[in-house]
Short mmCIF file of C-alpha atoms and ligand atoms in Angstrom, two decimals:
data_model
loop_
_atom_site.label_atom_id
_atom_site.label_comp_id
_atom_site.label_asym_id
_atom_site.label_seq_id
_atom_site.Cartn_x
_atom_site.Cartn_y
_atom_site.Cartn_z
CA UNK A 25 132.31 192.50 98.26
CA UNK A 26 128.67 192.08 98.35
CA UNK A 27 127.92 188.68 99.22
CA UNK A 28 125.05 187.27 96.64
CA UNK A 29 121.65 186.23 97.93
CA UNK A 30 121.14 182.29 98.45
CA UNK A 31 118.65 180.82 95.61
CA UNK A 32 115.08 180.23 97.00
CA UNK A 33 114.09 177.13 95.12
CA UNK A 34 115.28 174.53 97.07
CA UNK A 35 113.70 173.58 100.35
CA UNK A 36 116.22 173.05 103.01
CA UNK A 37 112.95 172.55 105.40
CA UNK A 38 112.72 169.04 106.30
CA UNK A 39 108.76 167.94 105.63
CA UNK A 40 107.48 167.73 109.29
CA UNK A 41 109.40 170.90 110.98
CA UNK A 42 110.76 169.67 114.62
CA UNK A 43 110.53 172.74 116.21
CA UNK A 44 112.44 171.66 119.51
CA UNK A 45 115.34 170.06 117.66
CA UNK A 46 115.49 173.40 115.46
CA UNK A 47 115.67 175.85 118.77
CA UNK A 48 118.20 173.59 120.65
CA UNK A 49 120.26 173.65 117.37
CA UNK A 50 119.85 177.91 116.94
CA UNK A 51 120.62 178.30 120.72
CA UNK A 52 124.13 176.47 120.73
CA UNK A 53 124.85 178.77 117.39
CA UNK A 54 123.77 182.10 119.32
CA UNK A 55 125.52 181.11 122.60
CA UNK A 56 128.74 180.22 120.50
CA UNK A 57 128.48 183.16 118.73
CA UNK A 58 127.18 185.20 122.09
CA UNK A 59 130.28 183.83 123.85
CA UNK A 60 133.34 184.75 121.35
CA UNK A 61 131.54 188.33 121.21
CA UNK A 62 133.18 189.85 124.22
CA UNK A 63 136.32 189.15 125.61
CA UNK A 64 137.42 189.80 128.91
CA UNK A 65 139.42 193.10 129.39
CA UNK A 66 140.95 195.82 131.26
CA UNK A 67 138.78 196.72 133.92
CA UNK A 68 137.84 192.87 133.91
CA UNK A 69 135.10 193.82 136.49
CA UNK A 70 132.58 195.14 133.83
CA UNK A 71 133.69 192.94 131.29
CA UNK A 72 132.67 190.17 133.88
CA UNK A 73 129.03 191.65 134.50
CA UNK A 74 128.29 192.01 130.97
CA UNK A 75 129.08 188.39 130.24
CA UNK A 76 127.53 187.61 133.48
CA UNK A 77 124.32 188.42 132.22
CA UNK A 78 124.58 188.35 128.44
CA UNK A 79 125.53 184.72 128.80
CA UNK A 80 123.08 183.23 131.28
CA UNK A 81 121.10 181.75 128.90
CA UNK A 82 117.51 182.27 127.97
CA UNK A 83 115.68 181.42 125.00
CA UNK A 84 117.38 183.38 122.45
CA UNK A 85 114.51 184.55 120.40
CA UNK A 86 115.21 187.72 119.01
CA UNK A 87 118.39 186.62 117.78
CA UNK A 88 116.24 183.09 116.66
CA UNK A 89 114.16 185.40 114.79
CA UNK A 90 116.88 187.24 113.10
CA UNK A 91 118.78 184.49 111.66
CA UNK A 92 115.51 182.95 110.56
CA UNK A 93 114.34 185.93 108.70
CA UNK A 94 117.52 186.36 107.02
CA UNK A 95 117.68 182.69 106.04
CA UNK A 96 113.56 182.93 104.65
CA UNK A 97 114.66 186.47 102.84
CA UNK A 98 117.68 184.80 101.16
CA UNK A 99 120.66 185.84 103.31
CA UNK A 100 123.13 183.66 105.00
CA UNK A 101 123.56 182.66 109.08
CA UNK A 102 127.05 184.51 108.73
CA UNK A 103 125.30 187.91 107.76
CA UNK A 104 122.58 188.20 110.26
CA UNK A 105 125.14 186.86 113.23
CA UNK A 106 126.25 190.33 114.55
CA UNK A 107 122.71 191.94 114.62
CA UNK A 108 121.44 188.67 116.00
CA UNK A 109 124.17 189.01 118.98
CA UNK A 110 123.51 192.87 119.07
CA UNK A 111 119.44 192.24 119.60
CA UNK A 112 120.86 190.10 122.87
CA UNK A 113 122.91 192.63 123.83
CA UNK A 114 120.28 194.99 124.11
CA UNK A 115 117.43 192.78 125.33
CA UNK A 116 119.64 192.17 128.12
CA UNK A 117 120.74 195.40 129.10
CA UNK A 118 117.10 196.01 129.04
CA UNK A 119 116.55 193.70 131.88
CA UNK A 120 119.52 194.18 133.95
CA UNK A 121 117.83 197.74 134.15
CA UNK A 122 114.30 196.79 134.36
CA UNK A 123 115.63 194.69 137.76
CA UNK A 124 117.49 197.19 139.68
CA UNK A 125 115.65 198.87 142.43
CA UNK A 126 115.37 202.33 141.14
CA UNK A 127 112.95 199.96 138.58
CA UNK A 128 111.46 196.62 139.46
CA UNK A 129 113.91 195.75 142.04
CA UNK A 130 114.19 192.43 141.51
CA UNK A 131 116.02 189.62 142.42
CA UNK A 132 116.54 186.26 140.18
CA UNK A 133 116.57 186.34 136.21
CA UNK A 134 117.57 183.93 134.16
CA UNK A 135 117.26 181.17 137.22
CA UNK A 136 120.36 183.63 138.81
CA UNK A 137 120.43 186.57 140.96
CA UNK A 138 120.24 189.65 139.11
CA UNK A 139 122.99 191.77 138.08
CA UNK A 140 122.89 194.31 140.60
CA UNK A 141 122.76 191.72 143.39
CA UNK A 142 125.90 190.13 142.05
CA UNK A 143 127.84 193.48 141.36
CA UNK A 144 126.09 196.20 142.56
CA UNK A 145 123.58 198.91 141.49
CA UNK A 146 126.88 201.10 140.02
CA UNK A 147 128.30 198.13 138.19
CA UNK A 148 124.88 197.16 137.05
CA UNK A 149 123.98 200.59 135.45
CA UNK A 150 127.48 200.31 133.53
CA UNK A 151 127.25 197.02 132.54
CA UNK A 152 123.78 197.85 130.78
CA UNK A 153 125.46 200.83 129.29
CA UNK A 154 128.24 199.03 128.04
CA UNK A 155 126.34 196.36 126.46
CA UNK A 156 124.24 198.98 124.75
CA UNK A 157 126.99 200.79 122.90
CA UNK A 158 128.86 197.20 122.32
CA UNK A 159 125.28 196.09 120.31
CA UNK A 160 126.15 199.06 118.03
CA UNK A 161 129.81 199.12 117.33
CA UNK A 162 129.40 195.04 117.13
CA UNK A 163 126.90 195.38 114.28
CA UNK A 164 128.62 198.34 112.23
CA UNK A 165 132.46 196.40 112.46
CA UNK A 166 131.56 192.98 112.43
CA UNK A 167 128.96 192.52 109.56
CA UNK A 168 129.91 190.97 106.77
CA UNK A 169 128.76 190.41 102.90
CA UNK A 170 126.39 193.06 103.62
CA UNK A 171 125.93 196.26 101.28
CA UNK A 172 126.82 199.16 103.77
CA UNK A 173 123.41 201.27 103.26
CA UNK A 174 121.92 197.84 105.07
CA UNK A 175 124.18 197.98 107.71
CA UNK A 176 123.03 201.84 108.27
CA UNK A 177 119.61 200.44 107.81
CA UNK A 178 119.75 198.08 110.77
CA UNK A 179 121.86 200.42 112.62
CA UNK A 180 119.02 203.23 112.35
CA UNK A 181 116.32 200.92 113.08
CA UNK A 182 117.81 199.09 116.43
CA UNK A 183 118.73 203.12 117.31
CA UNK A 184 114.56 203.95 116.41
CA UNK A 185 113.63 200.56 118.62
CA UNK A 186 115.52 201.04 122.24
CA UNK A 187 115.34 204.96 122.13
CA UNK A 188 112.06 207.11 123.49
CA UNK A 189 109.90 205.90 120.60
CA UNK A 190 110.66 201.80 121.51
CA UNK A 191 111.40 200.63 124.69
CA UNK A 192 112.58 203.48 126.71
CA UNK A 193 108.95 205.45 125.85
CA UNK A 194 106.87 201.86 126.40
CA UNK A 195 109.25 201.44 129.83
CA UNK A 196 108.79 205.12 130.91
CA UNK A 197 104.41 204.25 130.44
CA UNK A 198 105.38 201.16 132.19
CA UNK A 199 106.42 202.59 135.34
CA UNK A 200 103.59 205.57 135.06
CA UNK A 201 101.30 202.78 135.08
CA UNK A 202 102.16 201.16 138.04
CA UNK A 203 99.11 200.99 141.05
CA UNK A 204 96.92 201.59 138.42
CA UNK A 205 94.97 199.14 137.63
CA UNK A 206 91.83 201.20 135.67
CA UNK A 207 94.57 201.52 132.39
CA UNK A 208 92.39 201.10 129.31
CA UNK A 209 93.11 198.13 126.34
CA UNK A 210 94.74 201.26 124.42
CA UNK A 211 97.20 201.84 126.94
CA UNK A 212 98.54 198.80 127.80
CA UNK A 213 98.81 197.65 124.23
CA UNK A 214 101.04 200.81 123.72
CA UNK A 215 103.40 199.92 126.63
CA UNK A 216 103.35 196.10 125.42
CA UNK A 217 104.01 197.20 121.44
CA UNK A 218 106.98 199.72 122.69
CA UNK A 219 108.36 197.90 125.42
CA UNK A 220 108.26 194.30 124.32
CA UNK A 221 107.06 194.21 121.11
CA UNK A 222 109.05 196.54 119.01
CA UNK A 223 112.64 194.84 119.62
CA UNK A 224 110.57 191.57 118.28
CA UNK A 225 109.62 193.83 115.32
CA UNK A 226 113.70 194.67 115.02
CA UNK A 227 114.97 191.09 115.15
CA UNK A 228 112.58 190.25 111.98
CA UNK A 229 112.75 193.09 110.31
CA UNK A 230 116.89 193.64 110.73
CA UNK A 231 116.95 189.82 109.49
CA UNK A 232 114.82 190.84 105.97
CA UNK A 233 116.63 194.33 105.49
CA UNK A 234 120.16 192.08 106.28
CA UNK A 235 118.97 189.64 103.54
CA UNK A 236 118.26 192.65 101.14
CA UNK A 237 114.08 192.03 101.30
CA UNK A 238 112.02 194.06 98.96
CA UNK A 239 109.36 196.28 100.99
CA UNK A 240 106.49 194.48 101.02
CA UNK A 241 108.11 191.43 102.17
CA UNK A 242 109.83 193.59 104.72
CA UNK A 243 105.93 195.02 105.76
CA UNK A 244 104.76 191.57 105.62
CA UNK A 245 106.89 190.50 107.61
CA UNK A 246 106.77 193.40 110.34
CA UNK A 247 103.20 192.82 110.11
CA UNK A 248 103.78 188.97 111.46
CA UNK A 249 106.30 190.31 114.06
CA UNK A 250 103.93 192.97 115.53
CA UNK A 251 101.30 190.33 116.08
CA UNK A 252 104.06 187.43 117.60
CA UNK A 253 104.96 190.47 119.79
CA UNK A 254 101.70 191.14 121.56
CA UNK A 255 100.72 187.79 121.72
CA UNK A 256 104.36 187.26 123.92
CA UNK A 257 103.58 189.57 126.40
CA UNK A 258 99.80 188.24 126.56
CA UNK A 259 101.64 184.47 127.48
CA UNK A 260 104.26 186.75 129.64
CA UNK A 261 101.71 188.12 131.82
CA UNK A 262 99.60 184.71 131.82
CA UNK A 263 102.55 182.71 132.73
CA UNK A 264 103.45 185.28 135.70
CA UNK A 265 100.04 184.09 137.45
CA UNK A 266 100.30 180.79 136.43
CA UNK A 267 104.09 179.37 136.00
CA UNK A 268 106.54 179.19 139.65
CA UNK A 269 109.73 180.76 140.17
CA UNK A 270 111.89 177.65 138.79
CA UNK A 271 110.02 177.46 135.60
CA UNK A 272 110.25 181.34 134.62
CA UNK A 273 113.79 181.56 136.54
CA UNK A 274 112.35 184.80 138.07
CA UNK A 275 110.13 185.88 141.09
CA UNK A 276 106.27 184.75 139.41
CA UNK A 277 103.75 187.12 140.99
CA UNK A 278 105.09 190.39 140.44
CA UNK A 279 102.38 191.85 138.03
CA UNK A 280 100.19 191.43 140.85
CA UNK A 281 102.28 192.83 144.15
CA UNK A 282 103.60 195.89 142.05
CA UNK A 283 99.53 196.46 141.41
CA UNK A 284 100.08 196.06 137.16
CA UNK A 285 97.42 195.96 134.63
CA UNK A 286 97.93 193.06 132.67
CA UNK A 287 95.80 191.51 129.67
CA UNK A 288 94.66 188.76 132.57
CA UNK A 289 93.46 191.93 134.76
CA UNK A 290 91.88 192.95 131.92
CA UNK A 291 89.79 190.38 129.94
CA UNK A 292 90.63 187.71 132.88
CA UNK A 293 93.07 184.64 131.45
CA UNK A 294 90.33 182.40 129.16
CA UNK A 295 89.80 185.41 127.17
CA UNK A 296 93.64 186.06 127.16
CA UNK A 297 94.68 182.93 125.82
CA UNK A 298 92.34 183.21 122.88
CA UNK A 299 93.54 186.67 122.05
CA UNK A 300 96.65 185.57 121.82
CA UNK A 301 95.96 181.81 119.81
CA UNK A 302 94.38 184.71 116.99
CA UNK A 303 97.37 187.01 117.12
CA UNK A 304 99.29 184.10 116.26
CA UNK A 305 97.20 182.83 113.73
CA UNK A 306 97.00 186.00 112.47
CA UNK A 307 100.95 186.25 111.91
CA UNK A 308 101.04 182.86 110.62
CA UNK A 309 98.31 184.43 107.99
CA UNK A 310 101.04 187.02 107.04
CA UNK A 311 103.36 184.43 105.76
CA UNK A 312 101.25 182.46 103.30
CA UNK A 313 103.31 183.55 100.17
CA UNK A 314 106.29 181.82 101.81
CA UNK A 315 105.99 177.67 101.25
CA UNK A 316 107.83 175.82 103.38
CA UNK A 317 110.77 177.92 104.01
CA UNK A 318 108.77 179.66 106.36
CA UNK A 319 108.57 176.58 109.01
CA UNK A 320 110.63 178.15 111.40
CA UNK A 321 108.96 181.59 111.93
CA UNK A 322 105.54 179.41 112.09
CA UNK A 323 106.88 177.14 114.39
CA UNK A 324 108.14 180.07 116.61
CA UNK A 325 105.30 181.91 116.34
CA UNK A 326 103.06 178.32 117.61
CA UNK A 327 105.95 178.01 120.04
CA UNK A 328 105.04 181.63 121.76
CA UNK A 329 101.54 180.55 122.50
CA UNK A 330 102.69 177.28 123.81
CA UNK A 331 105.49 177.83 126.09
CA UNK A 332 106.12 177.40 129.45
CA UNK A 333 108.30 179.52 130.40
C1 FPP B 402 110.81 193.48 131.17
O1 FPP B 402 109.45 193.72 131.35
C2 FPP B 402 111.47 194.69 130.59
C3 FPP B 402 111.54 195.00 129.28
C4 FPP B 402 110.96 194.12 128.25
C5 FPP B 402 112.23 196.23 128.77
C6 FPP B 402 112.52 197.28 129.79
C7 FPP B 402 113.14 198.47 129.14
C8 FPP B 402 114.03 199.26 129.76
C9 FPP B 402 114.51 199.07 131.16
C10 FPP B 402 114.63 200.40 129.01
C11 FPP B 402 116.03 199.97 128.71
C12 FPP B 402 116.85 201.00 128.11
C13 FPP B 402 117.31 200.97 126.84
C14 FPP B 402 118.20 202.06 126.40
C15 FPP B 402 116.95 199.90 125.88
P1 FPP B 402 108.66 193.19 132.64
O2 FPP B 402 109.18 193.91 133.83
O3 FPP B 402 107.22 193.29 132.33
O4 FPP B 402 109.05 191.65 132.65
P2 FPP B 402 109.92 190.82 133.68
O5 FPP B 402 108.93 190.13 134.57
O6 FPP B 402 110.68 189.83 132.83
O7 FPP B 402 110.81 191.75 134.43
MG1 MG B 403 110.50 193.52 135.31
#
């Protein structure tokens, strides 16, 4: 049975929207949720180095961002919780690749050595693979209260966001780019919209088509995502020149020793920051037919120009 929509009318919003209480709340519902999604079996050894990496924490966003869009389109925590475990699933297989040597051979994520160094390059490759095809099945047996052409829907669209047109194609530009730091505006913002941004674009988007959003909301709300996207990897490569080791829980520096053009390289880090304050702004801008329900994809999208880390 198709579960019905929640009513919109009444604010659940507190007034004054505490951001950090609201992200420390969302994170122990996603790790909860993150840790009952894979149990531990036969060979235990990849089963080990998928949790390994799946659960050492982070920040949660994309699945944040899910479970918030569902909530603002109407839907319930229970029927965005699979896609919102599956867009962790594939986020981190995406880095437990992006670290191994044949990539950016790197060593600490998460504030803990990397996959590979823990298991191996072999077990590391598998345990990315695994995750990958897990995200999938997870999604298409576990939803819930969810009409079945939606399911397909987010299905199709998380296939469309890691394959050659998402972050595989913005990954492959990624690595052509390396030691070449002449890359124009153009290019970079292709390899920062594919490699980062489009899985952003999935979380909200999988949230509204979960929640059964009508099409403009759903290209409203895309439209708020693609800017909260760019403006993440603008603070990503700020905070790699600016933030240590212990506050990113990975090597700080790298853009610079692997020779990367980054939007600091480009327009230096003053003009950076204000690039990304109005590509926030201008996502907050897409949700002004929302009222107050909309507090927690404003608040994120503050929270991506502000953090830390
Ligand atoms: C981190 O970027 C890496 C990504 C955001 C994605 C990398 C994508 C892949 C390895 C393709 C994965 C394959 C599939 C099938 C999805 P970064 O190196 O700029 O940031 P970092 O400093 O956190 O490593
Ligand atoms: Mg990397």
């Amino acid at each position: 049975m198709v579960q019905a929509k929640k009513q919109l009318t009444e604010p659940e919003t507190p007034a004054i929207f505490d951001l950090n209480n609201y992200l420390k709340q969302q994170q122990i519902i996603v790790e909860q949720a993150l840790d009952q999604s894979i149990a531990i079996a036969r060979p235990e050894k990849i089963y080990e180095a998928m949790r390994y990496s799946l659960l050492a924490g982070g920040k949660r966003l994309r699945p944040i961002l899910c479970l918030a869009t569902c909530d603002l389109m109407g839907g319930t925590q229970a029927m965005a919780m699979p896609t919102a475990c599956a867009l962790e699933m594939i986020h981190t297989m995406s880095l437990i690749h992006d670290d191994l040597p044949a990539m950016d051979n790197d060593d600490f994520r998460r504030g803990k050595p990397t996959n590979h160094k823990v298991y191996g390059d072999d077990i590391a490759i598998l345990a990315g693979d695994g995750l990958l095809a897990y995200a999938f099945e997870y999604v298409a047996t576990q939803t819930n209260n969810v009409a079945p052409e939606n399911i397909i829907r987010v299905v199709a669209a998380l296939g469309h966001t890691v394959g050659a047109a998402g972050l595989v194609g913005g990954q492959v530009l990624d690595l052509e780019s390396e030691g070449k730091l002449d890359i124009t505006a153009e290019t970079l913002s292709f390899i920062h919209t594919h490699k980062t941004g489009a899985l952003l674009e999935a979380s909200v988007v999988c949230g509204a088509i979960l929640a059964n959003a009508e099409s403009e909301d759903i290209a409203r709300l895309s439209r708020y995502a693609q800017n909260i996207g760019l403006a993440f990897q603008i603070i990503d490569d700020i905070l790699d020149i600016t933030a240590t080791d212990e506050q990113l829980g990975k090597t700080a520096g790298k853009d610079l020793q692997a020779q990367k053009a980054t939007y600091p390289s480009l327009w230096g880090l003053e003009k950076s920051r204000l690039k990304a304050q109005e590509l926030v702004d201008s996502a907050i801008a897409e949700l002004s037919n929302y009222g107050i329900q909309a507090e927690p994809l404003r608040a994120i999208a503050n929270y991506i120009v502000t953090r830390d880390r």
